[in-house]
PDB file of C-alpha atoms in Angstrom:
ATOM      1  CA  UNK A   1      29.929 -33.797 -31.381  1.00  0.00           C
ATOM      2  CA  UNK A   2      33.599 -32.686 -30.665  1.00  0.00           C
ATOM      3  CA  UNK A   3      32.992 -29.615 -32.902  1.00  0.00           C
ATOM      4  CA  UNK A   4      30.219 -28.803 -32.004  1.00  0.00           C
ATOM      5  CA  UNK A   5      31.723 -28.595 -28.186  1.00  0.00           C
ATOM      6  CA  UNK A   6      34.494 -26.929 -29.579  1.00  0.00           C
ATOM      7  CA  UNK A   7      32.735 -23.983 -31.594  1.00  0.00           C
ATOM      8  CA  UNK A   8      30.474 -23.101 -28.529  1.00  0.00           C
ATOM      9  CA  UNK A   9      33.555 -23.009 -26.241  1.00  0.00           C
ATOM     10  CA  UNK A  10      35.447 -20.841 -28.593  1.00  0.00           C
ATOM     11  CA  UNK A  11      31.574 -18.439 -29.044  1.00  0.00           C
ATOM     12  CA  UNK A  12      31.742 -18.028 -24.968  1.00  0.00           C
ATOM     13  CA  UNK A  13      35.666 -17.506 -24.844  1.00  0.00           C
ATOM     14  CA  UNK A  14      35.032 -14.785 -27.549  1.00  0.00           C
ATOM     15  CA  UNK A  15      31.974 -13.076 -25.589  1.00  0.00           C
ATOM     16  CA  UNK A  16      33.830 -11.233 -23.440  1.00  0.00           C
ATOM     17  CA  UNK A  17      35.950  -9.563 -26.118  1.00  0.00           C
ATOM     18  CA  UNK A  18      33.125  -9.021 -28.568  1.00  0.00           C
ATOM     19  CA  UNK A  19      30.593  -7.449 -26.105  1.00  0.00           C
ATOM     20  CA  UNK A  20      32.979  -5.313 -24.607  1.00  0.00           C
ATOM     21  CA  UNK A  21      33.552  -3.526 -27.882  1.00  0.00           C
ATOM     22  CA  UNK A  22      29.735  -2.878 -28.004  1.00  0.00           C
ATOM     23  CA  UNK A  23      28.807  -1.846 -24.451  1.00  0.00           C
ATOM     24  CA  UNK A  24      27.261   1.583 -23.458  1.00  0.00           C
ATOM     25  CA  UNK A  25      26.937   3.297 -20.389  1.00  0.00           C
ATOM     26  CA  UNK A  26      24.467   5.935 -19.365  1.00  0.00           C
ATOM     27  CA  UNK A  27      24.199   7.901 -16.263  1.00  0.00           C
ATOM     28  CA  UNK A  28      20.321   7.335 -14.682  1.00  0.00           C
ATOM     29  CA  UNK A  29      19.225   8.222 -11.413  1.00  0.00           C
ATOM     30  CA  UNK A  30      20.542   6.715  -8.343  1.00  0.00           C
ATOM     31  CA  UNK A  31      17.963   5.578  -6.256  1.00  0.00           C
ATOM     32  CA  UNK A  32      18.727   4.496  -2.250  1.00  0.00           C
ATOM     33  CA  UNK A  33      16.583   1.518  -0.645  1.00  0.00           C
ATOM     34  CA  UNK A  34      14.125   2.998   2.004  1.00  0.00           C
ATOM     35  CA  UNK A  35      15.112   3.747   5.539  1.00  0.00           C
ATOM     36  CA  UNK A  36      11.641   2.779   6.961  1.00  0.00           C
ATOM     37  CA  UNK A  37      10.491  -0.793   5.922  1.00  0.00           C
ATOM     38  CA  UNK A  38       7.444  -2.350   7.951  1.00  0.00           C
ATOM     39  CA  UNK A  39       6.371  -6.088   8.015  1.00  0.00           C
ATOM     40  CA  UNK A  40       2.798  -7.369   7.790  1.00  0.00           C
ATOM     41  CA  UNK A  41       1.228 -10.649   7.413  1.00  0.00           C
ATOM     42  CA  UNK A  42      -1.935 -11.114   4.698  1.00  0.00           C
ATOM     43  CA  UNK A  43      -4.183 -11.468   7.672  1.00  0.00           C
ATOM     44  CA  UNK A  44      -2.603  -8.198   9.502  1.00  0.00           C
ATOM     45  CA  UNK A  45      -3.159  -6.109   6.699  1.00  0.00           C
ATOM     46  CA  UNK A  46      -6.493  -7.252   5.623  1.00  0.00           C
ATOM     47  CA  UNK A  47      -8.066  -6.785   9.449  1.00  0.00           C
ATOM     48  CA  UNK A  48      -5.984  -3.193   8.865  1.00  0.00           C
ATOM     49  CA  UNK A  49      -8.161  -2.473   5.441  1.00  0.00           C
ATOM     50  CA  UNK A  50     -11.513  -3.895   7.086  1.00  0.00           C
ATOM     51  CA  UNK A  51     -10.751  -1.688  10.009  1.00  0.00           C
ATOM     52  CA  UNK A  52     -10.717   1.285   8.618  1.00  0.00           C
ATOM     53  CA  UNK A  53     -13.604   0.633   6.011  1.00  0.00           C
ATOM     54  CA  UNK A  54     -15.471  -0.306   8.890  1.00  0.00           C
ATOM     55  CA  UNK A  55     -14.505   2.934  11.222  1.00  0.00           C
ATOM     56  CA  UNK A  56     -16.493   5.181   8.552  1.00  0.00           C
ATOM     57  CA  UNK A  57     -20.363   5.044   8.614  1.00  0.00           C
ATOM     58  CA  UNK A  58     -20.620   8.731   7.197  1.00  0.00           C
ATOM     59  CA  UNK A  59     -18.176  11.416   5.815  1.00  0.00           C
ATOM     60  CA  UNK A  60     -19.030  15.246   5.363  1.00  0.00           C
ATOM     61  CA  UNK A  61     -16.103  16.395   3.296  1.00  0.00           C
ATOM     62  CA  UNK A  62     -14.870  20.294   2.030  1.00  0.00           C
ATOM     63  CA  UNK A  63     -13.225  19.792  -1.594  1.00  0.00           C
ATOM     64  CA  UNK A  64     -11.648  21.363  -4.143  1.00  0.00           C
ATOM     65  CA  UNK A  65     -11.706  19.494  -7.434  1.00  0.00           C
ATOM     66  CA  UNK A  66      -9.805  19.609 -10.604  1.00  0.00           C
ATOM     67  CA  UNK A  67     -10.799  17.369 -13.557  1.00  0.00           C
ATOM     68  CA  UNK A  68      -9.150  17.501 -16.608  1.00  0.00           C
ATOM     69  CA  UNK A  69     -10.055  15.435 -19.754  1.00  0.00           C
ATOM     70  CA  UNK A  70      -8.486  13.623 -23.119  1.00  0.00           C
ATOM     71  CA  UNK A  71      -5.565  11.964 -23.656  1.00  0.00           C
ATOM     72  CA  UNK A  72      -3.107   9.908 -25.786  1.00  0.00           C
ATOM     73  CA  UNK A  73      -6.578   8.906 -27.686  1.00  0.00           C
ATOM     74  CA  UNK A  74      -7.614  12.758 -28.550  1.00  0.00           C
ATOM     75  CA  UNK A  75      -3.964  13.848 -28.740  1.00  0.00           C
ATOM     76  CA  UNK A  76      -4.657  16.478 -26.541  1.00  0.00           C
ATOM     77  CA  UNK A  77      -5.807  17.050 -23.040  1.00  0.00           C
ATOM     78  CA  UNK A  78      -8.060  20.321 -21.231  1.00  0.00           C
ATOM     79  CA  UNK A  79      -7.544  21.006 -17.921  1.00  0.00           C
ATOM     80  CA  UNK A  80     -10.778  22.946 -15.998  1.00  0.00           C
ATOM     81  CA  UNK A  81     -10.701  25.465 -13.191  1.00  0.00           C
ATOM     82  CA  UNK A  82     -10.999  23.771  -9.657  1.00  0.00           C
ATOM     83  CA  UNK A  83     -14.257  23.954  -7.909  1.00  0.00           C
ATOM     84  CA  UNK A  84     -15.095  23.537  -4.479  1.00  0.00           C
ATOM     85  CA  UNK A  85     -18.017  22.169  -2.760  1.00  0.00           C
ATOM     86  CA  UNK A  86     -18.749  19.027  -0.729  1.00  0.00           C
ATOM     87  CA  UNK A  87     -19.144  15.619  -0.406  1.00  0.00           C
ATOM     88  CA  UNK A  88     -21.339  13.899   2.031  1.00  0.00           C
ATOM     89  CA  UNK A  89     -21.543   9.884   2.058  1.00  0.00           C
ATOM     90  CA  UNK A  90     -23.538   7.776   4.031  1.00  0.00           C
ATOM     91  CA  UNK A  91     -22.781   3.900   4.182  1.00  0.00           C
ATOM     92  CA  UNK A  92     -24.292   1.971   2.374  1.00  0.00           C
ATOM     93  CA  UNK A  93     -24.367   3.541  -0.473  1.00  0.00           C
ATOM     94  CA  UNK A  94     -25.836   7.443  -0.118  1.00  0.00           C
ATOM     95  CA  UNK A  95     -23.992  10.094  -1.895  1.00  0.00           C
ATOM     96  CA  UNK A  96     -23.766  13.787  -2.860  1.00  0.00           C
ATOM     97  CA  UNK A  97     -21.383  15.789  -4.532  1.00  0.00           C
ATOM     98  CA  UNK A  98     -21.817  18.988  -4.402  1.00  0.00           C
ATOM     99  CA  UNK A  99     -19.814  21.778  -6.609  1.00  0.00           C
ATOM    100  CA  UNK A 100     -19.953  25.426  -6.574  1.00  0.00           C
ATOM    101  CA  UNK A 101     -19.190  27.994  -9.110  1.00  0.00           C
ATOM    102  CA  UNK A 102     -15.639  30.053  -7.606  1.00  0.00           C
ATOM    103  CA  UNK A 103     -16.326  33.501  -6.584  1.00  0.00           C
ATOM    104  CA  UNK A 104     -20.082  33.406  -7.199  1.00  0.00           C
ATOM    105  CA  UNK A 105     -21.033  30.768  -4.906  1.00  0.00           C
ATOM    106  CA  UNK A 106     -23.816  29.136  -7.001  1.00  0.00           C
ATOM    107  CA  UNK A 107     -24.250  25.253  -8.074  1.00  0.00           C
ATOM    108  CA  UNK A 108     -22.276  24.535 -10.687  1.00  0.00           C
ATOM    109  CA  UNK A 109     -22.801  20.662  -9.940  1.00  0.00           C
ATOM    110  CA  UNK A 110     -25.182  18.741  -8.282  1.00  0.00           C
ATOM    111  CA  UNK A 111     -25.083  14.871  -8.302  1.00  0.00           C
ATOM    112  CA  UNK A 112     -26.702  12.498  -5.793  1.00  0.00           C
ATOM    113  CA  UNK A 113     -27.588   8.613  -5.784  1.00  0.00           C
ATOM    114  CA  UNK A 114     -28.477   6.081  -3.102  1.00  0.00           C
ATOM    115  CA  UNK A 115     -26.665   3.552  -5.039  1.00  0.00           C
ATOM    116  CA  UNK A 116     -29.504   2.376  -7.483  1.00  0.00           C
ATOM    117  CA  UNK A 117     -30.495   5.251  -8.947  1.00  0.00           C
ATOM    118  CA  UNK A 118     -28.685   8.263 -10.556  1.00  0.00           C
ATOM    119  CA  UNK A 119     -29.479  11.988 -10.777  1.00  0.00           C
ATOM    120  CA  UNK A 120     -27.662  15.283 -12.269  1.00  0.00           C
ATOM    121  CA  UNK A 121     -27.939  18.820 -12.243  1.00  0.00           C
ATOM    122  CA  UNK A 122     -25.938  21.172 -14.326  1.00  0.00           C
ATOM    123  CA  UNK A 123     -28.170  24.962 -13.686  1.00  0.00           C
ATOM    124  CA  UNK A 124     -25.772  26.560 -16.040  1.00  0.00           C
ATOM    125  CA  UNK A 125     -26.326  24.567 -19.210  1.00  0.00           C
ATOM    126  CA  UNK A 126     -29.519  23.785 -18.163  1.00  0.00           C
ATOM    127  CA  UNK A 127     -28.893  20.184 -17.876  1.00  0.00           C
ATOM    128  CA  UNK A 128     -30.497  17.077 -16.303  1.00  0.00           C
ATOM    129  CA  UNK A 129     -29.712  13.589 -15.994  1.00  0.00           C
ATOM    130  CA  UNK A 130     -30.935  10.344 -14.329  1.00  0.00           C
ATOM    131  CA  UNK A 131     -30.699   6.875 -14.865  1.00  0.00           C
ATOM    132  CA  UNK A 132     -29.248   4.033 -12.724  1.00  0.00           C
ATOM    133  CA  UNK A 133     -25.715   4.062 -11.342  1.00  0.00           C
ATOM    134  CA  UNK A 134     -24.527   1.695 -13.959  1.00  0.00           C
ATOM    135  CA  UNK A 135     -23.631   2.884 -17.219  1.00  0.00           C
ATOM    136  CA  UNK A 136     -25.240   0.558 -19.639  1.00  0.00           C
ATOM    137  CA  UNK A 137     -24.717   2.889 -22.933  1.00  0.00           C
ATOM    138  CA  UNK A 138     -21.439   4.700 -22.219  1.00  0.00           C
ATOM    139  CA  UNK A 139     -21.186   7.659 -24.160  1.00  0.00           C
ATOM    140  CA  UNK A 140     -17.780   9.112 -26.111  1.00  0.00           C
ATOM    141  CA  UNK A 141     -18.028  12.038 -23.538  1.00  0.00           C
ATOM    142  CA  UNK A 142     -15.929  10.363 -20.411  1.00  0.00           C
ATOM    143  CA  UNK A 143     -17.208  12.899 -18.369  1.00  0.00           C
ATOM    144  CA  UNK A 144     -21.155  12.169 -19.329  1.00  0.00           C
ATOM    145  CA  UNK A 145     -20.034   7.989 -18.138  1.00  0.00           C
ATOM    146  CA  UNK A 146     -19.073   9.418 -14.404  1.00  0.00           C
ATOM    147  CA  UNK A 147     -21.422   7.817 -12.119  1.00  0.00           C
ATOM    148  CA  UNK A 148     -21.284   8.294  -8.115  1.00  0.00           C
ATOM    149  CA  UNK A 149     -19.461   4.326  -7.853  1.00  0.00           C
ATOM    150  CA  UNK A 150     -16.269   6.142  -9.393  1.00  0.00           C
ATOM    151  CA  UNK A 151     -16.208   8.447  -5.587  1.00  0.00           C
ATOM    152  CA  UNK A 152     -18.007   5.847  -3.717  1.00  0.00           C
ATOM    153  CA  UNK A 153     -15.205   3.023  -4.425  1.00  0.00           C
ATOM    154  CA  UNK A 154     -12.239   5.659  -4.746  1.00  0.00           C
ATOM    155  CA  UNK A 155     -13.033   7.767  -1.308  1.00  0.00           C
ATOM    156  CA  UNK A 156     -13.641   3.977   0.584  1.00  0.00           C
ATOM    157  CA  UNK A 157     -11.360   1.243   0.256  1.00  0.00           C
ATOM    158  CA  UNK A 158     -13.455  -1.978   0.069  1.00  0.00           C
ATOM    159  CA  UNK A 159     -12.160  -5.164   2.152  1.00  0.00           C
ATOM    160  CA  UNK A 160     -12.517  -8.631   1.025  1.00  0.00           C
ATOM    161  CA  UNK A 161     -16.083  -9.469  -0.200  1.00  0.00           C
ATOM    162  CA  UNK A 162     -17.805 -12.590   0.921  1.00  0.00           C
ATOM    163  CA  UNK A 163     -17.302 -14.256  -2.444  1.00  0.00           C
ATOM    164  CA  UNK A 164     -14.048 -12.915  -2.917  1.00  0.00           C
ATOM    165  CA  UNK A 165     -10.327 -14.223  -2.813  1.00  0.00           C
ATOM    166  CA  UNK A 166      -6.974 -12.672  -2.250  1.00  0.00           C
ATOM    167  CA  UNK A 167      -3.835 -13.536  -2.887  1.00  0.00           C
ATOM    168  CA  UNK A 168      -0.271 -11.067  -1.299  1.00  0.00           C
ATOM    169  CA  UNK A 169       2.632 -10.235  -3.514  1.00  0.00           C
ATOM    170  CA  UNK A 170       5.514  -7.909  -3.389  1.00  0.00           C
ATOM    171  CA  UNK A 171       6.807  -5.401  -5.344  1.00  0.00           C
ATOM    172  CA  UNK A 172       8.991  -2.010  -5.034  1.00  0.00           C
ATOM    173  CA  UNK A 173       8.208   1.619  -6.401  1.00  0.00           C
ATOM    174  CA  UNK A 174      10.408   4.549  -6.442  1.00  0.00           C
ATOM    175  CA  UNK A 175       9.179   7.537  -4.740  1.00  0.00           C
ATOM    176  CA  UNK A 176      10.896  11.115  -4.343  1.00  0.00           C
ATOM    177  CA  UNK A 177      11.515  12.679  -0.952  1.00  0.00           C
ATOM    178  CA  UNK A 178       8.578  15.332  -0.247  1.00  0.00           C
ATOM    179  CA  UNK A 179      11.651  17.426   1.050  1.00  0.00           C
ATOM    180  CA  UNK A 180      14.430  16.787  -1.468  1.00  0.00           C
ATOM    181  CA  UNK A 181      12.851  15.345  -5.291  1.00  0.00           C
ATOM    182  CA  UNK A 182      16.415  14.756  -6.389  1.00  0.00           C
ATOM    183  CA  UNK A 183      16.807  11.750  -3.222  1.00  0.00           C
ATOM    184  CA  UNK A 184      14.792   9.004  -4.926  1.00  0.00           C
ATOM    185  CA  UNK A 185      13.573   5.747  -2.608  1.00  0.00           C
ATOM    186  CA  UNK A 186      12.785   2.228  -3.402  1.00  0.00           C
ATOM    187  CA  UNK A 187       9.844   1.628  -1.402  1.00  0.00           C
ATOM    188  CA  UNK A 188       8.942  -2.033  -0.904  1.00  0.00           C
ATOM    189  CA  UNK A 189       5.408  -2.727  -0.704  1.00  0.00           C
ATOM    190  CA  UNK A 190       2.442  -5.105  -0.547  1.00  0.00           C
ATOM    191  CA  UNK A 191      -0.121  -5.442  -2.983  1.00  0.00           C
ATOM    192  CA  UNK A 192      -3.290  -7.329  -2.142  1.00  0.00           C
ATOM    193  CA  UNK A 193      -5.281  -8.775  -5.310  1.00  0.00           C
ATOM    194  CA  UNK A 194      -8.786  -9.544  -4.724  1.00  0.00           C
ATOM    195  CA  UNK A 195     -10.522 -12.018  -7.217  1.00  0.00           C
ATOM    196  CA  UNK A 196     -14.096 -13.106  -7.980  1.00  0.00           C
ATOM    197  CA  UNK A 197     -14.335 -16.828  -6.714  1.00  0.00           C
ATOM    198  CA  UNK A 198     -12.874 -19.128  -9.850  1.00  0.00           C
ATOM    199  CA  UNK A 199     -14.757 -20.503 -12.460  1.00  0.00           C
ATOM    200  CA  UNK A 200     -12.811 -23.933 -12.936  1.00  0.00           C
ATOM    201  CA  UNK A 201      -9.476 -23.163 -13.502  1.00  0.00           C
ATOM    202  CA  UNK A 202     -10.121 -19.389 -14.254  1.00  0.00           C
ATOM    203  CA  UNK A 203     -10.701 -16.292 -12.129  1.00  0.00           C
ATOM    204  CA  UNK A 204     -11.236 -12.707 -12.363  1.00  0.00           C
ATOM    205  CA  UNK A 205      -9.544 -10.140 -10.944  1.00  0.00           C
ATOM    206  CA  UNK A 206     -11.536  -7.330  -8.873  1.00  0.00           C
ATOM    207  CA  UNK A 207      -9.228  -4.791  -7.406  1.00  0.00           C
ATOM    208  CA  UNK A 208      -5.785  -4.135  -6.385  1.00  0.00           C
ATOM    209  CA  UNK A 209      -4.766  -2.612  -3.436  1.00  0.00           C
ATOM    210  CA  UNK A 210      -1.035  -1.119  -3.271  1.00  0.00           C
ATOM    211  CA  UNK A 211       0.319  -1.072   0.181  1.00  0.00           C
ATOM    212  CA  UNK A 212       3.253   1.370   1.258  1.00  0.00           C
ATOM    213  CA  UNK A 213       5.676  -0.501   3.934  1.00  0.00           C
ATOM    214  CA  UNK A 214       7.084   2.483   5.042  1.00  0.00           C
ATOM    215  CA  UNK A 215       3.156   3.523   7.049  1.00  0.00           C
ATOM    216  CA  UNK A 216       1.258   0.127   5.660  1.00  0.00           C
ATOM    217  CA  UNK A 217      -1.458   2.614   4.223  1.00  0.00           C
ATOM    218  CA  UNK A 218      -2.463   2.197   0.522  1.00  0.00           C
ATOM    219  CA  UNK A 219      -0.934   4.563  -2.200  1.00  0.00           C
ATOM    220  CA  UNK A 220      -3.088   3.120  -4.738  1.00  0.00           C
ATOM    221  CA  UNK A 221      -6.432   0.935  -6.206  1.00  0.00           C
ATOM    222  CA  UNK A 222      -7.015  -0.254  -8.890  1.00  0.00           C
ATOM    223  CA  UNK A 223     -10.592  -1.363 -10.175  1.00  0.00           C
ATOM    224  CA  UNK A 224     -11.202  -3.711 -12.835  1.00  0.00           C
ATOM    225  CA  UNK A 225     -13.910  -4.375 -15.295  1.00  0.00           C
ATOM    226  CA  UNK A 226     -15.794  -7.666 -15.807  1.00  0.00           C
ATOM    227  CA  UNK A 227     -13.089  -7.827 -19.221  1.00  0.00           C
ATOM    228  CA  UNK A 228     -10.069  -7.436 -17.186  1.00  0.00           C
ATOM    229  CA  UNK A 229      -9.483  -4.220 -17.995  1.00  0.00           C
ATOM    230  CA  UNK A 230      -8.536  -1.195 -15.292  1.00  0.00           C
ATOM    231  CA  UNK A 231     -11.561   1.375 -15.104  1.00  0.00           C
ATOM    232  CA  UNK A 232     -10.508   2.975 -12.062  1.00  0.00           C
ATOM    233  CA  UNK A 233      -7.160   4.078 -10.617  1.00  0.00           C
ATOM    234  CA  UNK A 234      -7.256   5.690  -7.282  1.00  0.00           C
ATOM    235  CA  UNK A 235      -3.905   7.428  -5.869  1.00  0.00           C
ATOM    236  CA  UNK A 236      -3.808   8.199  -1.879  1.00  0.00           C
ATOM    237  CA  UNK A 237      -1.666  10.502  -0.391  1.00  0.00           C
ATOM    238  CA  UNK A 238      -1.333  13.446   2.506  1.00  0.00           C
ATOM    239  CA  UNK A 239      -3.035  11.345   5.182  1.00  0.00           C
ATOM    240  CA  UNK A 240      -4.175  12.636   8.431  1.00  0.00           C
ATOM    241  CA  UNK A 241      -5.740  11.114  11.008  1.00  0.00           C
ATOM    242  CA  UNK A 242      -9.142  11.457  12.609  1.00  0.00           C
ATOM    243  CA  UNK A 243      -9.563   9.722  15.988  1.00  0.00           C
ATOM    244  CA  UNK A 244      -7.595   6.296  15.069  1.00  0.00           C
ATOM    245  CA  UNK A 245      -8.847   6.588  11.290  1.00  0.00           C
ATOM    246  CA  UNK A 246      -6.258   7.566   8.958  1.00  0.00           C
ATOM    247  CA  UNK A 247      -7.750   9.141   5.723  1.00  0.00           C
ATOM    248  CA  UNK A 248      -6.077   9.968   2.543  1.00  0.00           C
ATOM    249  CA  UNK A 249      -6.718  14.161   2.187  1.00  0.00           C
ATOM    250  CA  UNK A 250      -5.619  14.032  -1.777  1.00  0.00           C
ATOM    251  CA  UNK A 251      -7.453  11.503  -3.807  1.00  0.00           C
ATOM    252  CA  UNK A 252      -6.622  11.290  -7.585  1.00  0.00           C
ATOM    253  CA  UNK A 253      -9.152   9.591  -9.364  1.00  0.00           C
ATOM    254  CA  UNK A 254      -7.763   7.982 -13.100  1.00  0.00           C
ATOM    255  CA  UNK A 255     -10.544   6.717 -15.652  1.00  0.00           C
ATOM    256  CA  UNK A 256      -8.180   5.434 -18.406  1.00  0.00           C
ATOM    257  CA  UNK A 257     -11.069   4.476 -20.788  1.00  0.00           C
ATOM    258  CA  UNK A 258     -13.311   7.362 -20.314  1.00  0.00           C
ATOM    259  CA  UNK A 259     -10.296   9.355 -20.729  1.00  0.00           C
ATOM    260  CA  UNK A 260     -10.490  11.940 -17.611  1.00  0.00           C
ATOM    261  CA  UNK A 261      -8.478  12.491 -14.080  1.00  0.00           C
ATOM    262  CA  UNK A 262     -10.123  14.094 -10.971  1.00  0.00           C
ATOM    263  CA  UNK A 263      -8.053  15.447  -8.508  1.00  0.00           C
ATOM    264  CA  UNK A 264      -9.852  15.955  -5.067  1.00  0.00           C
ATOM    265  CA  UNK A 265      -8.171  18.095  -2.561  1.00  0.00           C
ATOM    266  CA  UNK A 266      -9.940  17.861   0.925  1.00  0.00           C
ATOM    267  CA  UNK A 267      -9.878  21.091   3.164  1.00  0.00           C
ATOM    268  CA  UNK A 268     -11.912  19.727   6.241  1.00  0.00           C
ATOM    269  CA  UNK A 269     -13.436  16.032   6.614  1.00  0.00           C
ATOM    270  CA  UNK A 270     -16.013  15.379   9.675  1.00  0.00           C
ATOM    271  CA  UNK A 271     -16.502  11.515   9.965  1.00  0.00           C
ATOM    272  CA  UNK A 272     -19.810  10.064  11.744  1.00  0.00           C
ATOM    273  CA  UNK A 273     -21.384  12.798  11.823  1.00  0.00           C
ATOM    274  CA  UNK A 274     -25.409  12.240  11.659  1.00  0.00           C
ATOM    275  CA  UNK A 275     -26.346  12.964   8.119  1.00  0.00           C
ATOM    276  CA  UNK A 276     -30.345  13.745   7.189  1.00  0.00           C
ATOM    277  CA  UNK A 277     -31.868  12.239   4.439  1.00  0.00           C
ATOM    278  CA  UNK A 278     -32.708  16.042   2.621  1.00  0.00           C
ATOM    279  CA  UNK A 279     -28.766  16.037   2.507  1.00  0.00           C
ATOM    280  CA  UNK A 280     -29.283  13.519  -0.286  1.00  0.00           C
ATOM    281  CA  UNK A 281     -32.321  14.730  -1.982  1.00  0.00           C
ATOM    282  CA  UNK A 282     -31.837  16.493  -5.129  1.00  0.00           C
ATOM    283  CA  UNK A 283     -35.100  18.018  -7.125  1.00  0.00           C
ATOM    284  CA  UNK A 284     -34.808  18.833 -10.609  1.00  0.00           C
ATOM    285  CA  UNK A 285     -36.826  22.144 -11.644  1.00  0.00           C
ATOM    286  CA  UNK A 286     -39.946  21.036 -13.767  1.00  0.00           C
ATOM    287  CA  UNK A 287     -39.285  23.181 -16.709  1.00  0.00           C
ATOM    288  CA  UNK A 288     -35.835  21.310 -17.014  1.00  0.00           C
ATOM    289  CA  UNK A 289     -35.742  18.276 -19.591  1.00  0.00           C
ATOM    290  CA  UNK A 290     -34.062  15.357 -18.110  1.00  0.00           C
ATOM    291  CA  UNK A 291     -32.056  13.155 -20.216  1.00  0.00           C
ATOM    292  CA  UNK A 292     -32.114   9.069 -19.240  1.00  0.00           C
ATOM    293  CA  UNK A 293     -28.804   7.850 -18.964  1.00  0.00           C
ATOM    294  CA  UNK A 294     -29.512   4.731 -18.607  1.00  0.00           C
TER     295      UNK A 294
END
């Protein structure tokens, strides 16, 4: 036992020595902690998120979207040209996306769905689909998987369900200065986890919401699937606000198994504004076959 006490004595007296002979030293960037740093409680910040889910009953947006496809998967990625158009959502679950061709005006894109059922219009491939809003058979093209869920859930944040738990931790990201990139800040912030109710000793997680403590505004969702993996990752920035509403005027829009990002820029956003029920109506021309997606 004596030896034993006296070889690890003489291992730690050594450390010292040995390490210092092996150390390395690198120059990474410095980062500064933040200069704003707000306080919430779980309740405060969920009443914040069901507040401001609950302040939108419509939403008659101007967009410009870029998507781009592929990844680490395809070893390559393509980037399209942005379109603009509109979006017009109606609670509960009414949507349109509308996208127009640049310069020429004309549909390039026409998707609407009242949250059951699906439909698609592409005039200049001649291309129809419909099917419900759940992708049952998900194809290899990410893009062909995109149902109107991915914008419903991105453009609202959902608060806590009925049959839903939550649990607040804390964590820190670094963020550059909009005005200097070079001054990087750790931002505290709060993340709210929302979880199906457990099963026994087991539970599933639903979404994520990251909370910035410098505003208490979310920077980020993320979505999961009934396997626990992320389908959805929604990033929030430029917000503005509209009567006591802020809303997020760049949504990014990450689908890390269908392999595809779409970046929506809004240009002008009316909320609760009375929408008519033609604004979601979408007919397909008869000669035009219609694929079932379902």
């Amino acid at each position: 036992m004596r030896i034993r006490q006296a070889v690890a004595m003489a291992i730690i007296g050594l450390a010292p020595a040995l390490t210092g002979c092996l150390t390395h030293t690198r120059i990474v960037p410095k980062t500064r902690p933040a200069d704003v740093v707000l306080n919430a409680e779980l309740g405060d910040l969920l009443k914040q998120v069901n507040a401001r889910f609950d302040a939108i009953q419509t939403m008659n947006a101007s967009i410009e979207i870029v998507a781009t496809t592929g990844g680490g998967r395809q070893g390559k990625e393509t980037s399209y040209p942005s379109f603009g158009g509109y979006i017009f959502l109606r609670k509960p679950q009414d949507l349109r996306v509308l996208l127009r061709v640049p310069f020429l005006g004309s549909v390039a894109l026409d998707m609407v769905s009242n949250g059951k059922t699906w439909k698609l219009w592409v005039p200049k491939h001649n291309l129809a689909m419909t099917g419900t809003s759940e992708v049952t058979k998900p194809s290899t093209n990410g893009l062909e998987n995109l149902r109107p869920a991915v914008f419903f859930d991105s453009l609202l944040i959902h608060g806590l369900g009925p049959d839903q738990v939550v649990s607040l931790t804390q964590d820190t990201r670094v963020v550059a200065n909009e005005k200097n990139p070079k001054d990087l800040v750790e931002e505290p912030d709060y993340d709210l986890e929302f979880l199906a109710q457990p099963k026994g000793q087991t539970a599933h997680t639903v979404r994520v919401i990251h909370i910035s403590r410098a505003n208490l505004l979310p920077y980020q969702q993320d979505i999961y699937g009934p396997d626990g993996t992320v389908v959805t990752r929604a990033f929030y920035s430029n917000y503005q606000k509209f009567g006591d509403t802020p809303f997020p005027m760049k949504i990014e829009i990450r689908r890390p198994q269908d392999q595809y990002i779409l970046t929506i820029t809004i240009s002008k956003l009316t909320l609760n504004q009375k929408l008519e029920d033609d604004q979601f109506e979408l007919r397909i021309p008869d000669n035009v076959p219609v694929k079932n997606m379902d």
